[in-house]
Amino acid sequence: MIDITRALTSGHPNWPGDAPFSLTETASMADGSSVNLMMISTSTHSGTHLDAPLHYRADGGTLDSVPLETLIGPARVVDAAGSETVTSAQLSSTDALPPRVLFHTGQADHWQIFPEAFTPLTPDLIHQLADRGVRLVGTDCPSVDAFSSTRLPVHGACAERGVSILEGLRLAGVAAGPYRLICLPLNLPAADASPVRAVLLPPA
């Protein structure tokens, strides 16, 4: 089992302007409480997270519109490190693709500061993936679109083709190839996104 989830720790850098992640002690056995207790405060897009369509479309579905079946099953990790953008050139035109494709662009496993320079995907790639039966696309970057993008064309292509988006993966050192993905968000039915715990298993 390979854990491909970023650890959420104090000071974890979120997208500029997003609510920061914090884990705060609210009760302590050392101070006489019967239990230790903590409070989580965070953006729904902290670390490794799943976007719901509501995040990028005013009429998009909330988190409960993403079928769990989309998030579990055969997947492929594709090595796209060193590219300025991830395009269909990173894909074999003949190999069959599973419903879930994850792109390793070379992001570090831990971010000391938020990486404003990262490798986006392209709308054409999303359309080609969807044409080949892909239902979920993942990246080790904070977003499938470029940091400076305001129109979010890749998110838009995913909305148009019904492709779910998994961002902020931890893929350094993960070999390209076939796996089984398990990637489950918190059960936040009305949310626009949720942190996830994502793992890869050997292919069945």
Coordinates of C-alpha atoms in Angstrom, one line a residue, residues 64-195:
D64 CA -22.5 14.0 -2.7
S65 CA -22.9 14.1 -6.5
V66 CA -19.5 12.4 -7.0
P67 CA -20.2 8.6 -7.0
L68 CA -18.0 6.6 -4.6
E69 CA -17.5 4.2 -7.5
T70 CA -15.5 6.9 -9.3
L71 CA -13.0 7.0 -6.4
I72 CA -12.2 3.3 -6.0
G73 CA -10.7 1.0 -8.7
P74 CA -8.1 0.6 -11.4
A75 CA -5.8 3.6 -11.9
R76 CA -2.6 4.5 -13.8
V77 CA 0.2 6.8 -12.6
V78 CA 1.7 8.7 -15.6
D79 CA 5.1 10.4 -15.3
A80 CA 4.8 13.9 -16.7
A81 CA 7.8 15.4 -14.8
G82 CA 9.7 18.1 -16.7
S83 CA 6.8 19.2 -18.8
E84 CA 5.6 22.8 -18.9
T85 CA 2.0 21.5 -19.3
V86 CA 0.6 18.0 -19.3
T87 CA -0.8 17.2 -22.7
S88 CA -1.9 14.0 -24.5
A89 CA 1.8 13.6 -25.6
Q90 CA 2.4 12.1 -22.2
L91 CA -0.1 9.3 -23.1
S92 CA 0.4 6.3 -25.3
S93 CA -2.1 6.4 -28.1
T94 CA -2.5 2.6 -28.0
D95 CA -2.6 1.5 -24.4
A96 CA -6.0 1.1 -22.8
L97 CA -6.5 3.5 -19.9
P98 CA -8.3 2.7 -16.7
P99 CA -11.1 5.1 -15.5
R100 CA -8.6 6.9 -13.2
V101 CA -5.4 8.6 -14.3
L102 CA -3.0 10.4 -12.0
F103 CA -0.2 12.7 -13.3
H104 CA 3.1 13.0 -11.5
T105 CA 4.6 16.3 -12.5
G106 CA 7.5 16.4 -10.1
Q107 CA 6.0 18.2 -7.1
A108 CA 7.7 17.6 -3.7
D109 CA 6.0 15.5 -1.1
H110 CA 5.9 18.4 1.3
W111 CA 5.4 22.1 0.6
Q112 CA 7.3 24.5 2.8
I113 CA 5.6 27.4 0.9
F114 CA 2.7 27.3 -1.5
P115 CA 4.1 26.4 -5.0
E116 CA 2.8 29.1 -7.4
A117 CA 4.9 27.7 -10.2
F118 CA 3.5 24.3 -11.1
T119 CA 2.5 22.2 -14.2
P120 CA -1.2 22.5 -15.3
L121 CA -3.1 20.1 -17.4
T122 CA -4.7 21.2 -20.7
P123 CA -8.4 21.1 -21.8
D124 CA -7.5 19.0 -24.8
L125 CA -6.0 16.4 -22.6
I126 CA -9.2 16.2 -20.5
H127 CA -11.3 15.7 -23.7
Q128 CA -9.0 13.0 -24.9
L129 CA -9.0 11.2 -21.6
A130 CA -12.8 11.4 -21.4
D131 CA -13.0 10.0 -25.0
R132 CA -11.0 7.0 -23.7
G133 CA -13.3 6.4 -20.7
V134 CA -11.4 8.2 -17.9
R135 CA -13.8 9.4 -15.2
L136 CA -11.2 10.8 -12.7
V137 CA -8.0 12.8 -13.2
G138 CA -5.5 13.5 -10.5
T139 CA -2.4 15.7 -10.2
D140 CA 0.3 16.3 -7.6
C141 CA -0.1 20.0 -8.2
P142 CA -2.4 22.3 -6.2
S143 CA -4.7 22.6 -9.3
V144 CA -5.3 21.2 -12.7
D145 CA -5.3 24.8 -14.0
A146 CA -2.4 27.2 -13.9
F147 CA -2.0 29.4 -10.8
S148 CA -2.7 32.6 -12.7
S149 CA -5.8 31.3 -14.5
T150 CA -9.1 32.9 -13.7
R151 CA -11.2 31.3 -16.4
L152 CA -10.2 27.7 -15.3
P153 CA -10.5 26.1 -18.7
V154 CA -9.3 22.7 -17.4
H155 CA -11.9 22.7 -14.7
G156 CA -14.4 23.7 -17.3
A157 CA -13.5 20.8 -19.6
C158 CA -13.8 18.4 -16.6
A159 CA -17.3 19.8 -15.9
E160 CA -18.3 19.4 -19.6
R161 CA -17.1 15.8 -19.7
G162 CA -18.1 14.6 -16.3
V163 CA -14.5 14.0 -15.1
S164 CA -13.8 14.3 -11.4
I165 CA -10.8 16.2 -10.1
L166 CA -8.3 15.1 -7.5
E167 CA -5.6 17.6 -6.6
G168 CA -2.5 17.9 -4.4
L169 CA -1.4 14.2 -4.6
R170 CA 1.9 13.0 -3.1
L171 CA 3.5 11.1 -6.0
A172 CA 7.3 11.6 -5.5
G173 CA 8.9 8.2 -5.8
V174 CA 5.8 6.5 -7.1
A175 CA 6.6 4.5 -10.2
A176 CA 4.6 5.0 -13.3
G177 CA 2.2 2.2 -14.1
P178 CA -1.0 0.5 -13.1
Y179 CA -2.5 0.5 -9.6
R180 CA -5.8 0.3 -7.7
L181 CA -6.8 3.7 -6.2
I182 CA -8.8 4.2 -3.0
C183 CA -9.6 7.8 -2.5
L184 CA -12.4 8.7 0.0
P185 CA -13.5 12.3 1.0
L186 CA -15.2 13.2 4.2
N187 CA -18.9 12.7 4.1
L188 CA -19.8 16.4 3.6
P189 CA -22.8 16.2 1.3
A190 CA -23.2 20.0 0.8
A191 CA -19.5 20.8 0.4
D192 CA -17.7 22.1 -2.7
A193 CA -14.7 19.9 -1.9
S194 CA -13.1 17.8 0.8
P195 CA -9.7 16.6 1.9

